mmCIF file of C-alpha atoms in Angstrom:
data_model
loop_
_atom_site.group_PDB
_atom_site.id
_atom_site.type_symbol
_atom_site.label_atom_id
_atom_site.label_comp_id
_atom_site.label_asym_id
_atom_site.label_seq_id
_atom_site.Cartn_x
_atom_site.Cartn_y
_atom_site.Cartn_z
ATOM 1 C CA UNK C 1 -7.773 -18.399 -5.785
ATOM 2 C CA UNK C 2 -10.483 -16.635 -3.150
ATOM 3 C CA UNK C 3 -8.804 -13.218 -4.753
ATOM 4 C CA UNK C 4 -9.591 -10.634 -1.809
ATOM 5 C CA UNK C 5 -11.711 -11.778 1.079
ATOM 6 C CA UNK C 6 -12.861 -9.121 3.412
ATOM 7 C CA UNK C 7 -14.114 -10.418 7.355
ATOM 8 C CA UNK C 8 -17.109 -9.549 8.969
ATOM 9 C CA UNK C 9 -19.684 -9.009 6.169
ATOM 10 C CA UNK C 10 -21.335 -6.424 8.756
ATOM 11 C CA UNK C 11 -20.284 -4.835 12.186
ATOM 12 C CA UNK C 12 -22.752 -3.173 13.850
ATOM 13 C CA UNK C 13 -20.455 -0.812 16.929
ATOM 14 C CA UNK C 14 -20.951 1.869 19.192
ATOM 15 C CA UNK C 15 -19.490 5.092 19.817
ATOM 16 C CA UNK C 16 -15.764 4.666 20.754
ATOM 17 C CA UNK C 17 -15.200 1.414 20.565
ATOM 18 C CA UNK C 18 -12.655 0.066 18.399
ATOM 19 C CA UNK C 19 -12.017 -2.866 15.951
ATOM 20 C CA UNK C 20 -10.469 -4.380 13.324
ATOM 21 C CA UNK C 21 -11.580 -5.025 9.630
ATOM 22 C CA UNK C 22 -9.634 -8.038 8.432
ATOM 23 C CA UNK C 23 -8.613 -7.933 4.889
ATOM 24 C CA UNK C 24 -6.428 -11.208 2.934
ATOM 25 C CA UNK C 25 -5.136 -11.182 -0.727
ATOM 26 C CA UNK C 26 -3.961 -14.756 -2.336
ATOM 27 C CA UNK C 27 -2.869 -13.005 -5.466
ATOM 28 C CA UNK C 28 1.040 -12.178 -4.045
ATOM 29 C CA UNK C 29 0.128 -8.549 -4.904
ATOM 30 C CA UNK C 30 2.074 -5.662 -4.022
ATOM 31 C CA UNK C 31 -0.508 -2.992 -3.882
ATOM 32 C CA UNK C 32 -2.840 -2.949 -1.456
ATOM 33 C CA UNK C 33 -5.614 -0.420 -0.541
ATOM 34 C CA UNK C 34 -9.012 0.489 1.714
ATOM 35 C CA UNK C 35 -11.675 2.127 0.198
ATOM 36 C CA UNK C 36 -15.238 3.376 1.861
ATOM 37 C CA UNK C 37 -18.290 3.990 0.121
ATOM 38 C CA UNK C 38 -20.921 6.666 1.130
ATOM 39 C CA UNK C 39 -24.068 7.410 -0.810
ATOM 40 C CA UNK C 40 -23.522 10.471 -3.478
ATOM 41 C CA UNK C 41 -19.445 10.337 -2.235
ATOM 42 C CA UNK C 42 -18.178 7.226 -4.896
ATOM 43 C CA UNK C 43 -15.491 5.293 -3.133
ATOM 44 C CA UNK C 44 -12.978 7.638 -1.309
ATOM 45 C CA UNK C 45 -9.189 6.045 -0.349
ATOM 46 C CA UNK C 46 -8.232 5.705 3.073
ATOM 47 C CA UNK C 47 -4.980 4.307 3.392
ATOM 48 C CA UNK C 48 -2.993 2.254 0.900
ATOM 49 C CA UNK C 49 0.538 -0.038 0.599
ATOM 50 C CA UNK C 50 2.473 -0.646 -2.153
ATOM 51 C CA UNK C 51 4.256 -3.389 -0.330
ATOM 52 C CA UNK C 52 5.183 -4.961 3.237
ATOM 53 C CA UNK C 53 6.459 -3.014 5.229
ATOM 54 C CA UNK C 54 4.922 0.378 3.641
ATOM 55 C CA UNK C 55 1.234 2.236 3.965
ATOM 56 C CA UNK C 56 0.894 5.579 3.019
ATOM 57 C CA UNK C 57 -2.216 7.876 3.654
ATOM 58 C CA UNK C 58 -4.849 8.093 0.805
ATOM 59 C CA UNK C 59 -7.593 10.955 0.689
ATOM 60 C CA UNK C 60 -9.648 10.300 3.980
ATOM 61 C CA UNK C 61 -7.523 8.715 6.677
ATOM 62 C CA UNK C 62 -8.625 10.624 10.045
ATOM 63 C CA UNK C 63 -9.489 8.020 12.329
ATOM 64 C CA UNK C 64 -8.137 4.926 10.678
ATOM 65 C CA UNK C 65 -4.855 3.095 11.206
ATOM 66 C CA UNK C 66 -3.026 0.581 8.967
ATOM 67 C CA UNK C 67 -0.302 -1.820 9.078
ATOM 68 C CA UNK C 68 0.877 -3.890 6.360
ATOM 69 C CA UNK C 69 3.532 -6.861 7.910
ATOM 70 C CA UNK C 70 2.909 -9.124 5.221
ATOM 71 C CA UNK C 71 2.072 -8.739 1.670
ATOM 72 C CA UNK C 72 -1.074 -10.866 1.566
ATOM 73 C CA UNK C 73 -2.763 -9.099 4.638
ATOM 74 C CA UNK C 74 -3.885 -5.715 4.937
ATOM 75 C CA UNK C 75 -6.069 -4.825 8.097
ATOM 76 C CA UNK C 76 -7.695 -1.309 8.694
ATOM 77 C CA UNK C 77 -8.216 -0.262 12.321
ATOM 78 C CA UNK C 78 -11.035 1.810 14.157
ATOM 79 C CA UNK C 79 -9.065 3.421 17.144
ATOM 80 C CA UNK C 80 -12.318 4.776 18.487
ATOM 81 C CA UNK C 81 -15.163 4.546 15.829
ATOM 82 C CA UNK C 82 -18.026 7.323 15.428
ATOM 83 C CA UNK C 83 -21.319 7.725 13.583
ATOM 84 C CA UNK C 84 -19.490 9.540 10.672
ATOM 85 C CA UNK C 85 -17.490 6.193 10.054
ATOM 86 C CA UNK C 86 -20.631 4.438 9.383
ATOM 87 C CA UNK C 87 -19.676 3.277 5.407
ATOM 88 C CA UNK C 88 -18.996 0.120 3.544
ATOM 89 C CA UNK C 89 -15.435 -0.553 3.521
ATOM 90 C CA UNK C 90 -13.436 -2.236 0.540
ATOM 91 C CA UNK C 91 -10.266 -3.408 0.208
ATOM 92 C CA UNK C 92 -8.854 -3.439 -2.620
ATOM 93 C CA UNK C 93 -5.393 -5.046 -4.092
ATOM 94 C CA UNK C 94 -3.354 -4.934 -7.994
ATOM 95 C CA UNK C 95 -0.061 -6.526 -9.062
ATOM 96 C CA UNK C 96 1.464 -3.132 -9.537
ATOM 97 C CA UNK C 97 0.034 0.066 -7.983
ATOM 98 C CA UNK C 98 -0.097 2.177 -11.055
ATOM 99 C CA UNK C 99 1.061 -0.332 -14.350
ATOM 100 C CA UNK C 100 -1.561 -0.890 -17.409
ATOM 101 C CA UNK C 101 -3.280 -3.885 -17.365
ATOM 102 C CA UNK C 102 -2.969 -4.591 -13.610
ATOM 103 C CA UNK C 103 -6.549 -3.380 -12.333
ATOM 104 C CA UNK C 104 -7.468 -2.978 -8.582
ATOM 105 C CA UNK C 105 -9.406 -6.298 -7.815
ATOM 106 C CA UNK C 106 -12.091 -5.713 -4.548
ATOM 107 C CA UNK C 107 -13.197 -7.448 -1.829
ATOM 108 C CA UNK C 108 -17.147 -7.982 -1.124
ATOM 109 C CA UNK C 109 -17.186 -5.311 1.227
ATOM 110 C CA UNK C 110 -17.890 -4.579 4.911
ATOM 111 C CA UNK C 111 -21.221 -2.986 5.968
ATOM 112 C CA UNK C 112 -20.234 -0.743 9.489
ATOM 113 C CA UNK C 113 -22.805 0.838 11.296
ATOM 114 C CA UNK C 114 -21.684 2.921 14.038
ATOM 115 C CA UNK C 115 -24.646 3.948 16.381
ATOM 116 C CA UNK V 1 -9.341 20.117 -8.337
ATOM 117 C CA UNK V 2 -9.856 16.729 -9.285
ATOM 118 C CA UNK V 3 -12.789 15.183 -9.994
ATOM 119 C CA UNK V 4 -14.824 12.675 -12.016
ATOM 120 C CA UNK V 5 -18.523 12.782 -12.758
ATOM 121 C CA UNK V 6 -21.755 11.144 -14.407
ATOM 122 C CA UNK V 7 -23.856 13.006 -16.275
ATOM 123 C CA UNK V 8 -26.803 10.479 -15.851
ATOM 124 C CA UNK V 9 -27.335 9.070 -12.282
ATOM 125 C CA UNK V 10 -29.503 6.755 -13.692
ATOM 126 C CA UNK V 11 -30.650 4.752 -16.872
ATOM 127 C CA UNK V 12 -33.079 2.309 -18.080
ATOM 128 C CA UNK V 13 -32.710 0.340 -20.770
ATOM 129 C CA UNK V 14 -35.119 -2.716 -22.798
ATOM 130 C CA UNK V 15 -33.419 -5.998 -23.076
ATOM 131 C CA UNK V 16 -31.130 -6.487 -26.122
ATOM 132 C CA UNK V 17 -30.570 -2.628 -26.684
ATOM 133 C CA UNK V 18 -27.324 -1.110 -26.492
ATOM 134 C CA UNK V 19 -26.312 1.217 -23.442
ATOM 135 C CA UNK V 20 -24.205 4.037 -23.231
ATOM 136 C CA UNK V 21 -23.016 5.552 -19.955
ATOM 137 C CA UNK V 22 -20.742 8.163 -19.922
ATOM 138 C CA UNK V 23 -18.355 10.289 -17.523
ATOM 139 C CA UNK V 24 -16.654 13.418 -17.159
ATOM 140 C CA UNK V 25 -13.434 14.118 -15.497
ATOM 141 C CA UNK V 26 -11.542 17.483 -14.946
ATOM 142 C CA UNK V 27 -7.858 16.105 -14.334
ATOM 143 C CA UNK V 28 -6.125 16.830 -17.782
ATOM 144 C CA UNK V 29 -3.076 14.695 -16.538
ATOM 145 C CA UNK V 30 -5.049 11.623 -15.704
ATOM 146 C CA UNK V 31 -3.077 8.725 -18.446
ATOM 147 C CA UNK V 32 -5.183 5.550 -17.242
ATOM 148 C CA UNK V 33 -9.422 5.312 -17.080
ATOM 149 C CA UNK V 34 -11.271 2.582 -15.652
ATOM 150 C CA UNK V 35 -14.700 1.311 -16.029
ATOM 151 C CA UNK V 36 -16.054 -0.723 -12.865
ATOM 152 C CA UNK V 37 -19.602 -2.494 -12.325
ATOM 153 C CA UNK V 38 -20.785 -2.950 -8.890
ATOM 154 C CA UNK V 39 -23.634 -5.175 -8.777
ATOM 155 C CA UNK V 40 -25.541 -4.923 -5.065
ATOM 156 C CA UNK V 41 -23.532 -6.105 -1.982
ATOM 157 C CA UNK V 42 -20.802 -6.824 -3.913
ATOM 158 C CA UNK V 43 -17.421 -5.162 -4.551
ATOM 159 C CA UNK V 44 -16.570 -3.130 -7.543
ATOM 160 C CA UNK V 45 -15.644 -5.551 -10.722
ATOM 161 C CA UNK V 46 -13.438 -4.340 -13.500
ATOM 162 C CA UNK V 47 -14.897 -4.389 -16.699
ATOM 163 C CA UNK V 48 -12.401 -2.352 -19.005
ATOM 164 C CA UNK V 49 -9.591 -0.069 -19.287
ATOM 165 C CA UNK V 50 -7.672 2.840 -21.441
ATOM 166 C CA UNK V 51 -4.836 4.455 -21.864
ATOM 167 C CA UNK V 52 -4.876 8.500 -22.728
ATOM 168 C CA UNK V 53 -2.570 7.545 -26.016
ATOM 169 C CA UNK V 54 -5.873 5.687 -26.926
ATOM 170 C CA UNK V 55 -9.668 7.131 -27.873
ATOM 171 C CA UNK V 56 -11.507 3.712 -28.214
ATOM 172 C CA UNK V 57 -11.223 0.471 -26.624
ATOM 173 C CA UNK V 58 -13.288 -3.082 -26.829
ATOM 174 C CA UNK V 59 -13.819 -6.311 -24.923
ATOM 175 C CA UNK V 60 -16.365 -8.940 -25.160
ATOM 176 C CA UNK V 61 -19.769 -6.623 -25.415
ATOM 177 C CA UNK V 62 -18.119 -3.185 -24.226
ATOM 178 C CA UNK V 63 -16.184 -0.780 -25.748
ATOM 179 C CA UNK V 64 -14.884 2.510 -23.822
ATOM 180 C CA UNK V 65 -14.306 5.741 -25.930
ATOM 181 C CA UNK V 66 -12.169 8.459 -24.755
ATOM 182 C CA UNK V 67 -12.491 12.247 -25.542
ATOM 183 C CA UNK V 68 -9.320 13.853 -24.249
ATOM 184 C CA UNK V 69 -10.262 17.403 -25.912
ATOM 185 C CA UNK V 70 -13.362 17.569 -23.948
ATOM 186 C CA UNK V 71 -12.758 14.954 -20.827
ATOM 187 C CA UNK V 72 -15.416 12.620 -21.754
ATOM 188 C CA UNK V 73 -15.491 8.881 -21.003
ATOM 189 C CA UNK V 74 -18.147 6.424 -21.922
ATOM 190 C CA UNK V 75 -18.904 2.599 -22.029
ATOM 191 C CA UNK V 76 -21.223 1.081 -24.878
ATOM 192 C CA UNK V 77 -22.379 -2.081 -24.086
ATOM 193 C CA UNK V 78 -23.930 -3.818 -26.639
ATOM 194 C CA UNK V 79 -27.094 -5.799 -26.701
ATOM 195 C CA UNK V 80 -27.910 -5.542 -23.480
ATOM 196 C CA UNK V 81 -29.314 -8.180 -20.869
ATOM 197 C CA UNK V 82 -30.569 -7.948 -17.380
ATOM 198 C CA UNK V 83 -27.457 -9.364 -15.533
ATOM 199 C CA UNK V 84 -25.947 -6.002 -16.701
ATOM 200 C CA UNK V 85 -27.896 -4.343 -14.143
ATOM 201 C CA UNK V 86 -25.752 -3.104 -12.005
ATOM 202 C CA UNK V 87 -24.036 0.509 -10.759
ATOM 203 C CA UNK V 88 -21.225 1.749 -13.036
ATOM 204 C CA UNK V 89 -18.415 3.267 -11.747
ATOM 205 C CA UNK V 90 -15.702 5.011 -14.082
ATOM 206 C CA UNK V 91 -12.008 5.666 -12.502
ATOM 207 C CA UNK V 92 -9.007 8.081 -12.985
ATOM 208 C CA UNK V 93 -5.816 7.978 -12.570
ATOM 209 C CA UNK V 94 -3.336 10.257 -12.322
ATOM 210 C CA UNK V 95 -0.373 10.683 -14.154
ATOM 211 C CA UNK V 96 3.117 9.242 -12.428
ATOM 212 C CA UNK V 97 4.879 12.872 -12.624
ATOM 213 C CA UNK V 98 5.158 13.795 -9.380
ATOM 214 C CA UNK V 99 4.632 10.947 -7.821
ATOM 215 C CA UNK V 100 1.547 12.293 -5.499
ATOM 216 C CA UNK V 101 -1.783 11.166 -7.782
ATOM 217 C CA UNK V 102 0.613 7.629 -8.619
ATOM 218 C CA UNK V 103 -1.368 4.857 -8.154
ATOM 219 C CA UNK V 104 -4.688 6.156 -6.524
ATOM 220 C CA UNK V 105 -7.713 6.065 -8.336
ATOM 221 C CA UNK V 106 -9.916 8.710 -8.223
ATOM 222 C CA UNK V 107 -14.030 7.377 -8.570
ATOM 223 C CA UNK V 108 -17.109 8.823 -10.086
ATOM 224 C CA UNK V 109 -20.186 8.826 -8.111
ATOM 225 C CA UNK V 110 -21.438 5.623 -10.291
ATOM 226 C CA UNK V 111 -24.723 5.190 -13.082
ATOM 227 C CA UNK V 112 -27.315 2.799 -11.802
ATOM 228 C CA UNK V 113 -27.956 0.452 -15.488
ATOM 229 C CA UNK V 114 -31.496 -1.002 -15.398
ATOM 230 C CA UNK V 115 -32.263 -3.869 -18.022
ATOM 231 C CA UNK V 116 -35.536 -4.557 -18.558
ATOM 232 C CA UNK V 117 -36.583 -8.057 -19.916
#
């Protein structure tokens, strides 16, 4: 199993444009989730899925879109990116979203640097 | 509201000594903690896990304690060696009444472990 691979490593973009951070699970799990990481912040939820079909919002989702049509992929979109989104970005997926025993497992990461 | 949060931002440690990092957290409903190590440009790795009905835990070199009276998490890991380096996160979760907190894990801002050979 790969577990959860994350594509690009790094994006450098600028101001407004918009893209797509690819995220692919091999584990058939349900839960699904995107994460970003900001010096002195910890990891912070943006948007998460507890199956196909279904994405919720997590605790920072301005600025983000998600869309979950199958359960092993789970892509997060820039509409129109700005400096503040500059982050590393994990996904994140777990057999069950909330059971014992069934831990979030991350990707590597991406590295986005909006200028 | 919510939170979790280190005491120590950062500790150093000589090779073969035991660590202990601990956490605070403020949600009295949280039922599930999670320890995570994040070694650099790489994702967040689980290392351990408890459940609120429990105050100690142990795997292979670790053992989390839990403190429910005062909100206190830590993770001992013994005999310590320099591919422990690494930041470590601890996690929350909320408890399923409700429904809102169910499922999302809410991080600390992480301990950076040093090892020093």
């Amino acid at each position: 199993n790969a577990g959860v691979t994350q594509t690009p490593k790094f994006q450098v973009l600028k101001t407004g444009q918009s893209m797509t951070l690819q995220c692919a699970q091999d584990m058939n799990h349900e839960y699904m989730s995107w994460y970003r990481q900001d010096p002195g912040m910890g990891l912070r939820l943006i948007h998460y899925s507890v199956g196909a079909g279904i994405t919720d919002q997590g605790e920072v989702p301005n600025g983000y879109n998600v869309s979950r049509s199958t359960t092993e992929d789970f892509p997060l979109r820039l509409l129109s990116a700005a400096p503040s989104q500059t982050s590393v970005y994990f996904c994140a997926s777990s057999y069950g979203r909330s059971s014992y025993n069934s831990p979030l497992h991350f990707g590597n990461g991406t590295r986005l640097t909006v200028t | 509201g919510e939170s979790v949060g280190l005491h120590l931002p950062t500790l150093s440690v000589q090779e073969g000594d035991n660590s202990i990092i601990n956490c605070a957290y403020s949600n009295s409903a949280s039922d599930y903690f999670i320890w995570y190590k994040q070694e650099s440009g790489k994702g967040p790795q689980f290392i351990i896990d408890i459940r609120s009905n429990m105050d100690k835990r142990q795997g292979q070199r670790v053992t989390v304690l839990l403190n429910k009276t005062v909100k206190h998490l830590s993770l001992q890991i013994a005999a310590t060696q320099p591919g422990d380096s690494a930041v470590y996160f601890c996690a929350e979760m909320g408890g399923s009444a409700g429904g809102t907190s169910y499922g999302k894990l809410t991080f600390g801002q992480g301990t950076i472990l040093t090892v020093h050979p």
